PDB file of C-alpha atoms in Angstrom:
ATOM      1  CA  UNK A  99       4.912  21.691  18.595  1.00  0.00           C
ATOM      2  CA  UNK A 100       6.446  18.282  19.386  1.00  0.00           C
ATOM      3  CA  UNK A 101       5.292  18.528  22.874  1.00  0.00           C
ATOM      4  CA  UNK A 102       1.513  18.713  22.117  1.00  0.00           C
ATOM      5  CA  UNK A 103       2.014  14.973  20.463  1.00  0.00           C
ATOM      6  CA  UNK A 104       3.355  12.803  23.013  1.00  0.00           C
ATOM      7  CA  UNK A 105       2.574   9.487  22.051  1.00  0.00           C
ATOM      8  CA  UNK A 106       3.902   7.617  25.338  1.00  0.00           C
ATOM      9  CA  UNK A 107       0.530   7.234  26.522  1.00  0.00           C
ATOM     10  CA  UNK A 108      -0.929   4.567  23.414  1.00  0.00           C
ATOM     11  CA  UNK A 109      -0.104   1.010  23.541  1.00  0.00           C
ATOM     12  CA  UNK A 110      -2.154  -2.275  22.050  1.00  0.00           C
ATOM     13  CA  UNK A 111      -5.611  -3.214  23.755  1.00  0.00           C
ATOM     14  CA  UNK A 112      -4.401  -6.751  23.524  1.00  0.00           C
ATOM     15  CA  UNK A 113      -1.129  -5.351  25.935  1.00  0.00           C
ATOM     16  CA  UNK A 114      -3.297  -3.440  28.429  1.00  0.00           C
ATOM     17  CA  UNK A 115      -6.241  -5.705  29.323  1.00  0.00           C
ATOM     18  CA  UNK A 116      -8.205  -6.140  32.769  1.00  0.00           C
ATOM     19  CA  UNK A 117     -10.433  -9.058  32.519  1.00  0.00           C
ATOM     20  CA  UNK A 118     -13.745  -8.624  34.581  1.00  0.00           C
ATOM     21  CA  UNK A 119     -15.602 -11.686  33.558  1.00  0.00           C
ATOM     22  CA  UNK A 120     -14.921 -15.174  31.918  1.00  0.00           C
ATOM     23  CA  UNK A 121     -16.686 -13.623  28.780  1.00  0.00           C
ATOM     24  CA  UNK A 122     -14.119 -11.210  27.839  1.00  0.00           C
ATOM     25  CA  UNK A 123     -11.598 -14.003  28.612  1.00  0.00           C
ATOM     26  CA  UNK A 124     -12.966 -15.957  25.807  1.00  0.00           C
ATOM     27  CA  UNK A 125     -13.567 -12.938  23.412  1.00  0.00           C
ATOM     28  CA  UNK A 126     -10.303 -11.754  23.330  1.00  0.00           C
ATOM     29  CA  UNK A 127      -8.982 -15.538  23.000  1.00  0.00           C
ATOM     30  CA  UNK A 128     -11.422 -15.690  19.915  1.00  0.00           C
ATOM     31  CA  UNK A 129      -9.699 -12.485  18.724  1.00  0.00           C
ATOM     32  CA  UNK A 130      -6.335 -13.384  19.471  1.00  0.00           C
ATOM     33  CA  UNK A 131      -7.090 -16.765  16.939  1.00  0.00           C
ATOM     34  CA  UNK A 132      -8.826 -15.446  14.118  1.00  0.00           C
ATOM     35  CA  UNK A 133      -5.589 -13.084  14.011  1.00  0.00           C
ATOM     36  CA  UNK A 134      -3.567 -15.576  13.965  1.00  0.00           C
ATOM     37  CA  UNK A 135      -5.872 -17.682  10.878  1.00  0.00           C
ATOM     38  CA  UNK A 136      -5.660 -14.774   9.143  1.00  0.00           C
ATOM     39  CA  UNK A 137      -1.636 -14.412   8.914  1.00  0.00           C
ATOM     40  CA  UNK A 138      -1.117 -18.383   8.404  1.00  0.00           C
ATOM     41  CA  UNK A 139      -3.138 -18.209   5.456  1.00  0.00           C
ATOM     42  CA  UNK A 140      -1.930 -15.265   4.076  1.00  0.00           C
ATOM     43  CA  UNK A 141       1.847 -16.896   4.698  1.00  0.00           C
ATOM     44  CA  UNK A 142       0.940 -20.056   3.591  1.00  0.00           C
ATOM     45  CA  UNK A 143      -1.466 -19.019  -0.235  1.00  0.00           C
ATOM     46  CA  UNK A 144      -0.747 -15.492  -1.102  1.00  0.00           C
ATOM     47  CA  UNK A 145       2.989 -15.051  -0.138  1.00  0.00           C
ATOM     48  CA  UNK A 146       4.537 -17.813  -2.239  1.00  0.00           C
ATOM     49  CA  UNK A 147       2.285 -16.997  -4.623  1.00  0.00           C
ATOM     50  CA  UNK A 148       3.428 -13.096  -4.688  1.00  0.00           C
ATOM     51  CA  UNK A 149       6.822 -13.748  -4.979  1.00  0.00           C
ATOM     52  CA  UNK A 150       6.320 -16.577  -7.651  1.00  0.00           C
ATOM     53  CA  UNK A 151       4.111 -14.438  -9.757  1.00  0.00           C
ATOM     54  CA  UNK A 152       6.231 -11.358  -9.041  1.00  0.00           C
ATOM     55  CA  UNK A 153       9.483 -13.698 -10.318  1.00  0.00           C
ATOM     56  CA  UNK A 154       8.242 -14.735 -13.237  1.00  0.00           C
ATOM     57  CA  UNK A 155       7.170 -11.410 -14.000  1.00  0.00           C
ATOM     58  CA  UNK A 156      11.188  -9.774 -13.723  1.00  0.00           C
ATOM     59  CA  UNK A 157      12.540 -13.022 -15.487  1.00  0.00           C
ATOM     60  CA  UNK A 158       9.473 -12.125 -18.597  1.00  0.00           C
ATOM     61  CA  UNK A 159      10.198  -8.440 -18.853  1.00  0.00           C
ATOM     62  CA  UNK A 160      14.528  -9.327 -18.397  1.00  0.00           C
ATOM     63  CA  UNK A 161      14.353 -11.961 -21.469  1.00  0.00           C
ATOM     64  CA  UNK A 162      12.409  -9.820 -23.615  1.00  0.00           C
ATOM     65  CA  UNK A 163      14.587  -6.771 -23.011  1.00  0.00           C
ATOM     66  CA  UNK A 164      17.616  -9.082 -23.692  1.00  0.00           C
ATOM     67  CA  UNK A 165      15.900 -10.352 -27.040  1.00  0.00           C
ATOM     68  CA  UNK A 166      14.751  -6.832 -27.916  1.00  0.00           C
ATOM     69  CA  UNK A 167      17.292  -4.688 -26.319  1.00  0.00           C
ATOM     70  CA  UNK A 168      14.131  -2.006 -25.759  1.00  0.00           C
ATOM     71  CA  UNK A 169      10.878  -2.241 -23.422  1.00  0.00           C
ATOM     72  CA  UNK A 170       7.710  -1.066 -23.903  1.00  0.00           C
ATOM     73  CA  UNK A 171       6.144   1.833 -21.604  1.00  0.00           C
ATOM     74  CA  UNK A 172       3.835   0.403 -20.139  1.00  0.00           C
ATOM     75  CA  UNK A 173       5.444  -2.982 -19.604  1.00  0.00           C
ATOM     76  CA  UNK A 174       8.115  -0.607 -17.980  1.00  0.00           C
ATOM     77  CA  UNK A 175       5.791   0.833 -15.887  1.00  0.00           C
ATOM     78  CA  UNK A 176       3.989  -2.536 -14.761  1.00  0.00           C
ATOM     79  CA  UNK A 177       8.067  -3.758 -14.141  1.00  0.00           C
ATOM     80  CA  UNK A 178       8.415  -0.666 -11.360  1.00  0.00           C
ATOM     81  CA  UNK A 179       4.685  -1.904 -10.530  1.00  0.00           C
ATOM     82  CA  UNK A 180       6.103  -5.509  -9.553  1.00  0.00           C
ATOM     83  CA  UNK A 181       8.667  -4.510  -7.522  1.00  0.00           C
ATOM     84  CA  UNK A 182       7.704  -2.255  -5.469  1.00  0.00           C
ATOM     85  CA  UNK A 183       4.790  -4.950  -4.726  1.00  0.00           C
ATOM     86  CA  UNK A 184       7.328  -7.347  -3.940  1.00  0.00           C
ATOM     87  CA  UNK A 185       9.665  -4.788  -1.604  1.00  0.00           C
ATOM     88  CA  UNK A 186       5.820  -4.673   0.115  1.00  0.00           C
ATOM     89  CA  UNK A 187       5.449  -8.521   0.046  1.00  0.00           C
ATOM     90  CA  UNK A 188       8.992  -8.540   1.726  1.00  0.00           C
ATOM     91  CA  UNK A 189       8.068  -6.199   4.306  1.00  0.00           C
ATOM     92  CA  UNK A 190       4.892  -7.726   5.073  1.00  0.00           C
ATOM     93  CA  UNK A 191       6.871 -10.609   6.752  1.00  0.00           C
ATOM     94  CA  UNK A 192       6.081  -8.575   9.778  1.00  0.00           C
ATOM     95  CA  UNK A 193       2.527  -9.870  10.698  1.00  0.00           C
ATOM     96  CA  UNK A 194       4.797 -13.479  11.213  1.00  0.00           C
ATOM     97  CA  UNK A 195       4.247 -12.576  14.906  1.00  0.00           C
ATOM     98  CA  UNK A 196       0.989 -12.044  15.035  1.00  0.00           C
ATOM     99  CA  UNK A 197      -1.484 -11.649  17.117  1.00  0.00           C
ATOM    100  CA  UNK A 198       1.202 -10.264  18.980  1.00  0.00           C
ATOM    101  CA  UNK A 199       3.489  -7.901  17.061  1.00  0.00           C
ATOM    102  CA  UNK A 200       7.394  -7.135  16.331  1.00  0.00           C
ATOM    103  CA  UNK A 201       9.289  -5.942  18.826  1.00  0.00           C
ATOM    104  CA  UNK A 202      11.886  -3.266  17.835  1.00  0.00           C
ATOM    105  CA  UNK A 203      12.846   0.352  18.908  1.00  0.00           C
ATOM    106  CA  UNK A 204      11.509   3.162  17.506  1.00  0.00           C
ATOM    107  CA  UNK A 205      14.023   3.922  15.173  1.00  0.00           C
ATOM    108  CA  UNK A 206      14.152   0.336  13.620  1.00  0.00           C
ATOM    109  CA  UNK A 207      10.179   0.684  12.970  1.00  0.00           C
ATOM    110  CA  UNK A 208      10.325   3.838  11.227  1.00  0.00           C
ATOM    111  CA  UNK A 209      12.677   2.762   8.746  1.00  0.00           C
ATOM    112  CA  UNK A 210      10.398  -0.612   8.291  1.00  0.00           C
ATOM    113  CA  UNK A 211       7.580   1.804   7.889  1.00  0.00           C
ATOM    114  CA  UNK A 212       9.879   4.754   5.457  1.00  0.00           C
ATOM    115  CA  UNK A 213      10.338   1.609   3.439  1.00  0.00           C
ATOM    116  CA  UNK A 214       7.341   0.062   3.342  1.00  0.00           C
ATOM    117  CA  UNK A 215       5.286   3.362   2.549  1.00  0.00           C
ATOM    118  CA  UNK A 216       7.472   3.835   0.034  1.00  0.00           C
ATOM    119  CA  UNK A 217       6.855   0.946  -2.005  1.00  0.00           C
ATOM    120  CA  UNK A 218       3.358   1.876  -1.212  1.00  0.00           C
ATOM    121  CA  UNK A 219       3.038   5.077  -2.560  1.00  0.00           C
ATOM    122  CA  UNK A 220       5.236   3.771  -5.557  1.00  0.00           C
ATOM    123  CA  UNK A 221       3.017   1.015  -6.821  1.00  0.00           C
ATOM    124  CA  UNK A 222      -0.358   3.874  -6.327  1.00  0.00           C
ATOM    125  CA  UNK A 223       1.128   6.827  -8.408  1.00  0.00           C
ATOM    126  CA  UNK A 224       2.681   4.245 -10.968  1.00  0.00           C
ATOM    127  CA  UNK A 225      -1.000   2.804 -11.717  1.00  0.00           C
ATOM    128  CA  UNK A 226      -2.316   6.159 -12.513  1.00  0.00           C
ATOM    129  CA  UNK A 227       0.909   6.884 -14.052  1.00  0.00           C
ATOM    130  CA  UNK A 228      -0.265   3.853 -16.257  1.00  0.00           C
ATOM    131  CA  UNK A 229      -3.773   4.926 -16.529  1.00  0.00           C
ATOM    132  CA  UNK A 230      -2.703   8.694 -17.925  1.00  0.00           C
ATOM    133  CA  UNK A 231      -0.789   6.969 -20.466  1.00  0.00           C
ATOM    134  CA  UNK A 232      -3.299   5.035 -21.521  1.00  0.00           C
ATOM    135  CA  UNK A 233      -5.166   7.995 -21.512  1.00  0.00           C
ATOM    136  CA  UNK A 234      -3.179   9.942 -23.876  1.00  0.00           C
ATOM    137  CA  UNK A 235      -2.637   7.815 -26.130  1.00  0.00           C
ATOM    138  CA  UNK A 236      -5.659   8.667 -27.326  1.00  0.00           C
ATOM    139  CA  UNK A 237      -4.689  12.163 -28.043  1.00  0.00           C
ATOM    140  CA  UNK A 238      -2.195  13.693 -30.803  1.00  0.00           C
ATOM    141  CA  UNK A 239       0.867  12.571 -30.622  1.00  0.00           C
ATOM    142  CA  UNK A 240       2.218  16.543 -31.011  1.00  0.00           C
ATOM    143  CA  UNK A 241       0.607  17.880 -27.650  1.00  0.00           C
ATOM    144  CA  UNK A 242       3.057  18.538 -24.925  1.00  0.00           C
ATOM    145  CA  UNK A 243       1.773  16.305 -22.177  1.00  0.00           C
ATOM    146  CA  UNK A 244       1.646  13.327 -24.719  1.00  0.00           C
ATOM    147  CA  UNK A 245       5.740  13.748 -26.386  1.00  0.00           C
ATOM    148  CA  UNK A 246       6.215  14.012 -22.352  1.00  0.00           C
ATOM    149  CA  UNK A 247       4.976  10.573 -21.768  1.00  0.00           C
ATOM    150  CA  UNK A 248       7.377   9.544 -24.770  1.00  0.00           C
ATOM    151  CA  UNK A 249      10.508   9.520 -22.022  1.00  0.00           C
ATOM    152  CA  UNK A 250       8.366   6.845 -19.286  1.00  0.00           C
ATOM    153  CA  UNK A 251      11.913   6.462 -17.614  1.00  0.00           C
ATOM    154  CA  UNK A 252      11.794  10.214 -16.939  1.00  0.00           C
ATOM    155  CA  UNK A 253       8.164   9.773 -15.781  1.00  0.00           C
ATOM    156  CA  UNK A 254       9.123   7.296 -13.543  1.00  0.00           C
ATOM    157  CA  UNK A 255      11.866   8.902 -12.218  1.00  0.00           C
ATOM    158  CA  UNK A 256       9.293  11.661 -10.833  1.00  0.00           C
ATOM    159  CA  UNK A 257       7.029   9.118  -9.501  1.00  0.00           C
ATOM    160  CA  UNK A 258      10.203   7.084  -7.253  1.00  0.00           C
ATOM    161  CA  UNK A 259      11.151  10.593  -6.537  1.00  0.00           C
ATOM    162  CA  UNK A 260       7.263  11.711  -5.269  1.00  0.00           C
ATOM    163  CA  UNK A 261       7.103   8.504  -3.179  1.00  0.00           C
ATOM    164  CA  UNK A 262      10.415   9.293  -1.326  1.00  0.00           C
ATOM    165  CA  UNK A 263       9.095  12.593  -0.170  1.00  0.00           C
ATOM    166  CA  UNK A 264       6.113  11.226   0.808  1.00  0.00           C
ATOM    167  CA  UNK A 265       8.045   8.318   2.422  1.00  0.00           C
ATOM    168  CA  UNK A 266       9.947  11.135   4.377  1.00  0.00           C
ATOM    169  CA  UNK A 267       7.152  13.233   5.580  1.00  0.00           C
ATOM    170  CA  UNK A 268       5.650  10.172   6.702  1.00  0.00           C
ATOM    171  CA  UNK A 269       8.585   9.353   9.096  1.00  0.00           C
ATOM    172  CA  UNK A 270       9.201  12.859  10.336  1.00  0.00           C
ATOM    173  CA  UNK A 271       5.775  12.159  11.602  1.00  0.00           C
ATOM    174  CA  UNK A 272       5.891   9.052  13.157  1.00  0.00           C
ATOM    175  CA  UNK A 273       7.754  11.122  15.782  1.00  0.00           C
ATOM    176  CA  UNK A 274      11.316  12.290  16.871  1.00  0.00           C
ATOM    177  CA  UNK A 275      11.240  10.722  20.510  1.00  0.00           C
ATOM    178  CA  UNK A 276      12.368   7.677  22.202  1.00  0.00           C
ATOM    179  CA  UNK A 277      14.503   6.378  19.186  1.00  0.00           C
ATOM    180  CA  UNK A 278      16.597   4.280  21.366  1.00  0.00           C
ATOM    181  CA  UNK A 279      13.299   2.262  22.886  1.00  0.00           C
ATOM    182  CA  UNK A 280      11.707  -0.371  22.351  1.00  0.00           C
ATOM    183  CA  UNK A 281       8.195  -0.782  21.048  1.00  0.00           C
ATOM    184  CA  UNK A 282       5.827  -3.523  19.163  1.00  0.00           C
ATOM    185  CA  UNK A 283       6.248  -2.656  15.815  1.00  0.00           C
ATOM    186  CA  UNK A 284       3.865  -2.139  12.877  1.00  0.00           C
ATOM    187  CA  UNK A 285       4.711  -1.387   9.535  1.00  0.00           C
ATOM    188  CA  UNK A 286       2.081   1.989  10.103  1.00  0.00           C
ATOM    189  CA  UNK A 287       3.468   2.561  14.196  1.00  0.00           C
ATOM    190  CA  UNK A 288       1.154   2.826  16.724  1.00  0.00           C
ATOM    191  CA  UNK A 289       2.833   5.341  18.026  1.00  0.00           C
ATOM    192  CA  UNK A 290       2.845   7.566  15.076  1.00  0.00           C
ATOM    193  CA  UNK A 291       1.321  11.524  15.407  1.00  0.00           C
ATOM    194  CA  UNK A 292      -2.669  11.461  13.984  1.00  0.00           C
ATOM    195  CA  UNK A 293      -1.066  13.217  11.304  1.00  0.00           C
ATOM    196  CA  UNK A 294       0.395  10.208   9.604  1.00  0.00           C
ATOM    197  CA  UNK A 295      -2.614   8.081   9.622  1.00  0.00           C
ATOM    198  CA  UNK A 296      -4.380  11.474   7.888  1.00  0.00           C
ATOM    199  CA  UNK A 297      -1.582  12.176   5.259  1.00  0.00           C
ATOM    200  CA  UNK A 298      -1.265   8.549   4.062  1.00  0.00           C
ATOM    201  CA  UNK A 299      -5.202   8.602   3.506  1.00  0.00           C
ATOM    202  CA  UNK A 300      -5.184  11.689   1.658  1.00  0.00           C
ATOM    203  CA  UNK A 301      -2.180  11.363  -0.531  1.00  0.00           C
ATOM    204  CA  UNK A 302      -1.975   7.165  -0.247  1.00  0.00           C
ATOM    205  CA  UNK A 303      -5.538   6.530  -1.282  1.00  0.00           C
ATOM    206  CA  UNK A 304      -8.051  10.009  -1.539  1.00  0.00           C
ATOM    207  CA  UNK A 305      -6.040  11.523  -4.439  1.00  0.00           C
ATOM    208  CA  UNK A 306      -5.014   8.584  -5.810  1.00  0.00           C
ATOM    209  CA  UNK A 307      -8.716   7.159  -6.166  1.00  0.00           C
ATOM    210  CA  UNK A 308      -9.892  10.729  -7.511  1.00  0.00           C
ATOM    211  CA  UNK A 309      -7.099  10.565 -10.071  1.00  0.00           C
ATOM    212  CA  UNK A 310      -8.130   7.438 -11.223  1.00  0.00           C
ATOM    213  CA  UNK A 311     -11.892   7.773 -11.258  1.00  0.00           C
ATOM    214  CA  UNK A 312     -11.258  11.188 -13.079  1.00  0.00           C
ATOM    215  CA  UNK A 313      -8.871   9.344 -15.873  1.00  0.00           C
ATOM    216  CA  UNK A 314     -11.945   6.655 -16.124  1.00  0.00           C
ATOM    217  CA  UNK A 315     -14.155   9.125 -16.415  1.00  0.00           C
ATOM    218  CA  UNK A 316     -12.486  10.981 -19.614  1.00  0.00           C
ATOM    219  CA  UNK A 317     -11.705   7.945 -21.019  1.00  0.00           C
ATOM    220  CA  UNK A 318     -15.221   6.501 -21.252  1.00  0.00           C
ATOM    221  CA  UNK A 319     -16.688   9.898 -21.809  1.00  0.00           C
ATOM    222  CA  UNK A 320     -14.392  10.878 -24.758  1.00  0.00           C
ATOM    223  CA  UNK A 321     -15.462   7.541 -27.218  1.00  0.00           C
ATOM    224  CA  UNK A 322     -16.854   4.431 -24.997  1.00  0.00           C
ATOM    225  CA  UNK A 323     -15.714   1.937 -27.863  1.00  0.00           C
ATOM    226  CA  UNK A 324     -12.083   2.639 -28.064  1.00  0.00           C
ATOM    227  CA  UNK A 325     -11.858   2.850 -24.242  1.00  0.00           C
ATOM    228  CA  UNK A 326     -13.567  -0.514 -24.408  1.00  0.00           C
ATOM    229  CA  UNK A 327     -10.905  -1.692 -26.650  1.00  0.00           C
ATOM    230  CA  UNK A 328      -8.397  -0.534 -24.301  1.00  0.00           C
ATOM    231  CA  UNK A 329      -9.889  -2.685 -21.867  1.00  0.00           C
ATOM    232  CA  UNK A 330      -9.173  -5.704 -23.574  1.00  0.00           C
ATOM    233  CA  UNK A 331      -6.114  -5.107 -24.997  1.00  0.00           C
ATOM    234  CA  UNK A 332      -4.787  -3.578 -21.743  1.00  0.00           C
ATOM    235  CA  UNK A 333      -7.046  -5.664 -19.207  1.00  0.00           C
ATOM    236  CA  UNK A 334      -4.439  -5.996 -16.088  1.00  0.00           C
ATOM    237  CA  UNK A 335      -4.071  -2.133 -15.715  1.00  0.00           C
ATOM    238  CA  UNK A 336      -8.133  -1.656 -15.194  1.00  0.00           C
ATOM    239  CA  UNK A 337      -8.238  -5.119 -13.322  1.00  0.00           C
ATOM    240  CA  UNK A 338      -5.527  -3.862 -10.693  1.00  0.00           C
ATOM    241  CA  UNK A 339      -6.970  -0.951 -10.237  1.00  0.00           C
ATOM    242  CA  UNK A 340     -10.319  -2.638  -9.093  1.00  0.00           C
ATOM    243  CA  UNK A 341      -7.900  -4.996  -6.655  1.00  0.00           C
ATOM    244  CA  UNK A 342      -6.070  -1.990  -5.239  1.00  0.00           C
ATOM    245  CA  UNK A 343      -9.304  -0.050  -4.414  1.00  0.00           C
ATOM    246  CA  UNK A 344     -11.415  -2.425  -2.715  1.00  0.00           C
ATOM    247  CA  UNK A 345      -7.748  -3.867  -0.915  1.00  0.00           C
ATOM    248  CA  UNK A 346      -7.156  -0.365  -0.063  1.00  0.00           C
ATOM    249  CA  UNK A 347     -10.387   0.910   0.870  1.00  0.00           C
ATOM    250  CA  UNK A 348     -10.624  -1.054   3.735  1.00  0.00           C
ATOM    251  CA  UNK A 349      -7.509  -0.707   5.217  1.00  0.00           C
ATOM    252  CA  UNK A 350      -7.553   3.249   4.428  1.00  0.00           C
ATOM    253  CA  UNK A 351     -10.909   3.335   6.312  1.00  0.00           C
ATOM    254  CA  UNK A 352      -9.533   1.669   9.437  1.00  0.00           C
ATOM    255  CA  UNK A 353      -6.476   3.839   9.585  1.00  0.00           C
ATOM    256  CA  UNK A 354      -9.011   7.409   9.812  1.00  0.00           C
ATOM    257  CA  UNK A 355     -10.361   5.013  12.635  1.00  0.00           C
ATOM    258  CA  UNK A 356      -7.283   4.641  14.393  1.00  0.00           C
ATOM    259  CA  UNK A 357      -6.841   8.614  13.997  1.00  0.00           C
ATOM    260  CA  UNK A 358     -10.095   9.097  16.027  1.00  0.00           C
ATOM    261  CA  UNK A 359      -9.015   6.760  18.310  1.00  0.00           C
ATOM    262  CA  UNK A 360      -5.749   8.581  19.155  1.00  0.00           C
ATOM    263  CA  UNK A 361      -7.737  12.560  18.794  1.00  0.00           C
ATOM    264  CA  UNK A 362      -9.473  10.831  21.800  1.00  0.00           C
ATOM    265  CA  UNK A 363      -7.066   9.639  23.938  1.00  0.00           C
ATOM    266  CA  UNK A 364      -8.426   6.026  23.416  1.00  0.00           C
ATOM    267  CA  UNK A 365      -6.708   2.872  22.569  1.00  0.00           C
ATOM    268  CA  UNK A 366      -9.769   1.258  21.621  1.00  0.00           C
ATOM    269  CA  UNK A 367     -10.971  -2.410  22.028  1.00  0.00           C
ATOM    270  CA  UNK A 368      -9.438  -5.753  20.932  1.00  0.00           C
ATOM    271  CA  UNK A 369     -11.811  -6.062  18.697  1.00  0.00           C
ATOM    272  CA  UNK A 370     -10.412  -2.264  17.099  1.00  0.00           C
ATOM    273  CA  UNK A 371      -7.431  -4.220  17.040  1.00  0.00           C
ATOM    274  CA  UNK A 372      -8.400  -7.587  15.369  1.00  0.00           C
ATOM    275  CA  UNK A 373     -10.183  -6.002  12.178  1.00  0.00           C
ATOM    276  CA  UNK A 374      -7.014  -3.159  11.902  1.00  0.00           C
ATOM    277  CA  UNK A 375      -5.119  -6.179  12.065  1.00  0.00           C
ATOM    278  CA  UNK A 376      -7.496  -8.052   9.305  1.00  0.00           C
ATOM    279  CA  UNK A 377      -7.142  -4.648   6.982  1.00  0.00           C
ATOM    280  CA  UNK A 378      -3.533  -4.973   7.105  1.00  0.00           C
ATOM    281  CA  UNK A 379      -3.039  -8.480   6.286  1.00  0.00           C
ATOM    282  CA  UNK A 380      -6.393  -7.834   3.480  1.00  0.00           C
ATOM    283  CA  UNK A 381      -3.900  -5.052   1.863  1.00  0.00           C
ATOM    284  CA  UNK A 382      -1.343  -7.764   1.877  1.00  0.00           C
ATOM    285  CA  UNK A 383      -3.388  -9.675   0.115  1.00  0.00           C
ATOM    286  CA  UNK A 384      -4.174  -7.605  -2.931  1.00  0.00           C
ATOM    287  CA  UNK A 385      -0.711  -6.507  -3.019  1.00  0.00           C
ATOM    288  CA  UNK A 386       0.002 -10.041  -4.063  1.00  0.00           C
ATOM    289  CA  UNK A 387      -3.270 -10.459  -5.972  1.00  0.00           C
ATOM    290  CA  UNK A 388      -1.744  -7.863  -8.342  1.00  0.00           C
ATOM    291  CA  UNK A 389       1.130  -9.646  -9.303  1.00  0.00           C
ATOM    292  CA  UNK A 390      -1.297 -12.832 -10.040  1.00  0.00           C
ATOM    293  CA  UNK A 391      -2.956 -10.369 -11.917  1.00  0.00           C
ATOM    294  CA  UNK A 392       0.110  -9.028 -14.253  1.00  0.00           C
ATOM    295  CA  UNK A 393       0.863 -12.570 -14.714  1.00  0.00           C
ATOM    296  CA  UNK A 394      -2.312 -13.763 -16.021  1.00  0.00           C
ATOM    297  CA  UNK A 395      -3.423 -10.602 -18.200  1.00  0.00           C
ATOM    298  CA  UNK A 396      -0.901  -8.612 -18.907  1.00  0.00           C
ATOM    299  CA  UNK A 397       0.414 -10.120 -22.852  1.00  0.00           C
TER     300      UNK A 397
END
């Protein structure tokens, strides 16, 4: 029931702070900077990079459809990839305040997150989307699953329309209350029910990982030396996937710890809140990284 997760009771370490000693004065002033370090470099490298990258990636893939009048699947793919990083890069304009954070109501930060979430479950499911392909290409042409990935616009079609749903459930559970007040913001609220934090690791990062591993797994076990090939003729699909794990992993990690936090009634330390706040500007980070990557590998 909706009364069993009242959420009024969280709020930021860094907002509800009794200093005892001259120690934890410093400490959290340490914290508070490295916060701050963190988001002017990612504003001032990986940002303009992103959206340069990410540019010249949509003006590549629009001239060669113009010259060609068709697009390849996987470069179709890789063109949902890019911008659905960049809606993310967009979004990530958030951390601007940091170390403290946006201040908006409740409603305004759920459709930030809805948003946001969706362009991150997007840019997940289209890389194994990629990877399957990859996969199957490898396989008669005549088999069902392989005439299916013959229509990618279809294909992608069910992705966009998995992320929404995911997108939604995620914002029925950031909660129903308080719409109208206001609240520091994160793109993944505070405030949301444990639930969220648990349903955007399993289905934002434990299935997805599985998927891919499995998909690696069948493709080196099935003949190492064409998968091998693969790799070098398709190098920015296997490279991303490296970037989005270990960007990921990190950030997925410290959102189960936030979960634990909130199962115990704790809001945790400021430290808690510094390295959430470094896994969220790290996922940034790769989410740019990948465009760098497209850009660079992808012929």
């Amino acid at each position: 029931r909706m009364t069993s997760h009242n959420m009024t009771w969280i709020s930021y370490p860094s907002k509800n702070l009794a200093f005892t000693s001259p120690e934890e004065i410093e400490a959290f002033i340490a914290y508070q900077n490295i916060i701050s370090r963190f988001m002017h470099c990612y504003m001032a490298f990986f940002v303009p990079a992103g959206l340069i990258a990410g540019t010249c990636i949509l003006i590549i893939f629009i001239r060669n459809y113009v010259q060609h009048r068709a697009i390849e699947n996987l470069d179709l793919l890789l063109l949902d990839f890019t911008i659905s990083n960049i809606i993310m890069i967009f979004f990530s304009f958030t951390v601007i305040a940091r170390p403290d954070y946006l201040n908006a109501t409740h409603l305004t930060c759920n459709v930030l997150s809805f948003f946001f979430n969706f362009g991150y479950f997007n840019s997940q499911y289209i890389l194994i989307l990629t990877h399957f392909m990859l996969l199957l290409n490898r396989f008669p042409p005549r088999t069902a699953l392989s005439k299916a990935t013959q229509r990618p616009i279809l294909c992608v079609g069910f992705v966009l329309l998995y992320a929404f749903c995911l997108s939604l459930t995620e914002a029925i559970l950031v909660g129903t209350d308080n719409y109208q007040l206001k609240t520091d913001c994160q793109l993944d609220p505070l405030f949301a029910w444990p639930e969220y934090e648990i349903i955007k690791f399993t289905f934002g990062f434990g299935i997805p990982s599985f998927l891919q591993i499995l998909c690696f797994t069948v493709h080196f076990a099935k003949a190492p030396a064409p998968a091998l090939k693969d790799i070098r003729t398709y190098p920015a699909a296997y490279i991303i996937s490296i970037t989005i794990f270990i960007g990921r992993l990190f950030y997925n990690v410290m959102i189960l710890f936030r979960t634990t936090l909130k199962l115990q009634k704790s809001i945790g330390t400021p430290k808690n809140e510094l390295v959430m706040n470094i896994a969220e500007i790290v996922l940034f980070c790769e989410t740019c990284a990948s465009l760098g990557v497209i850009l660079c590998f992808h012929k």
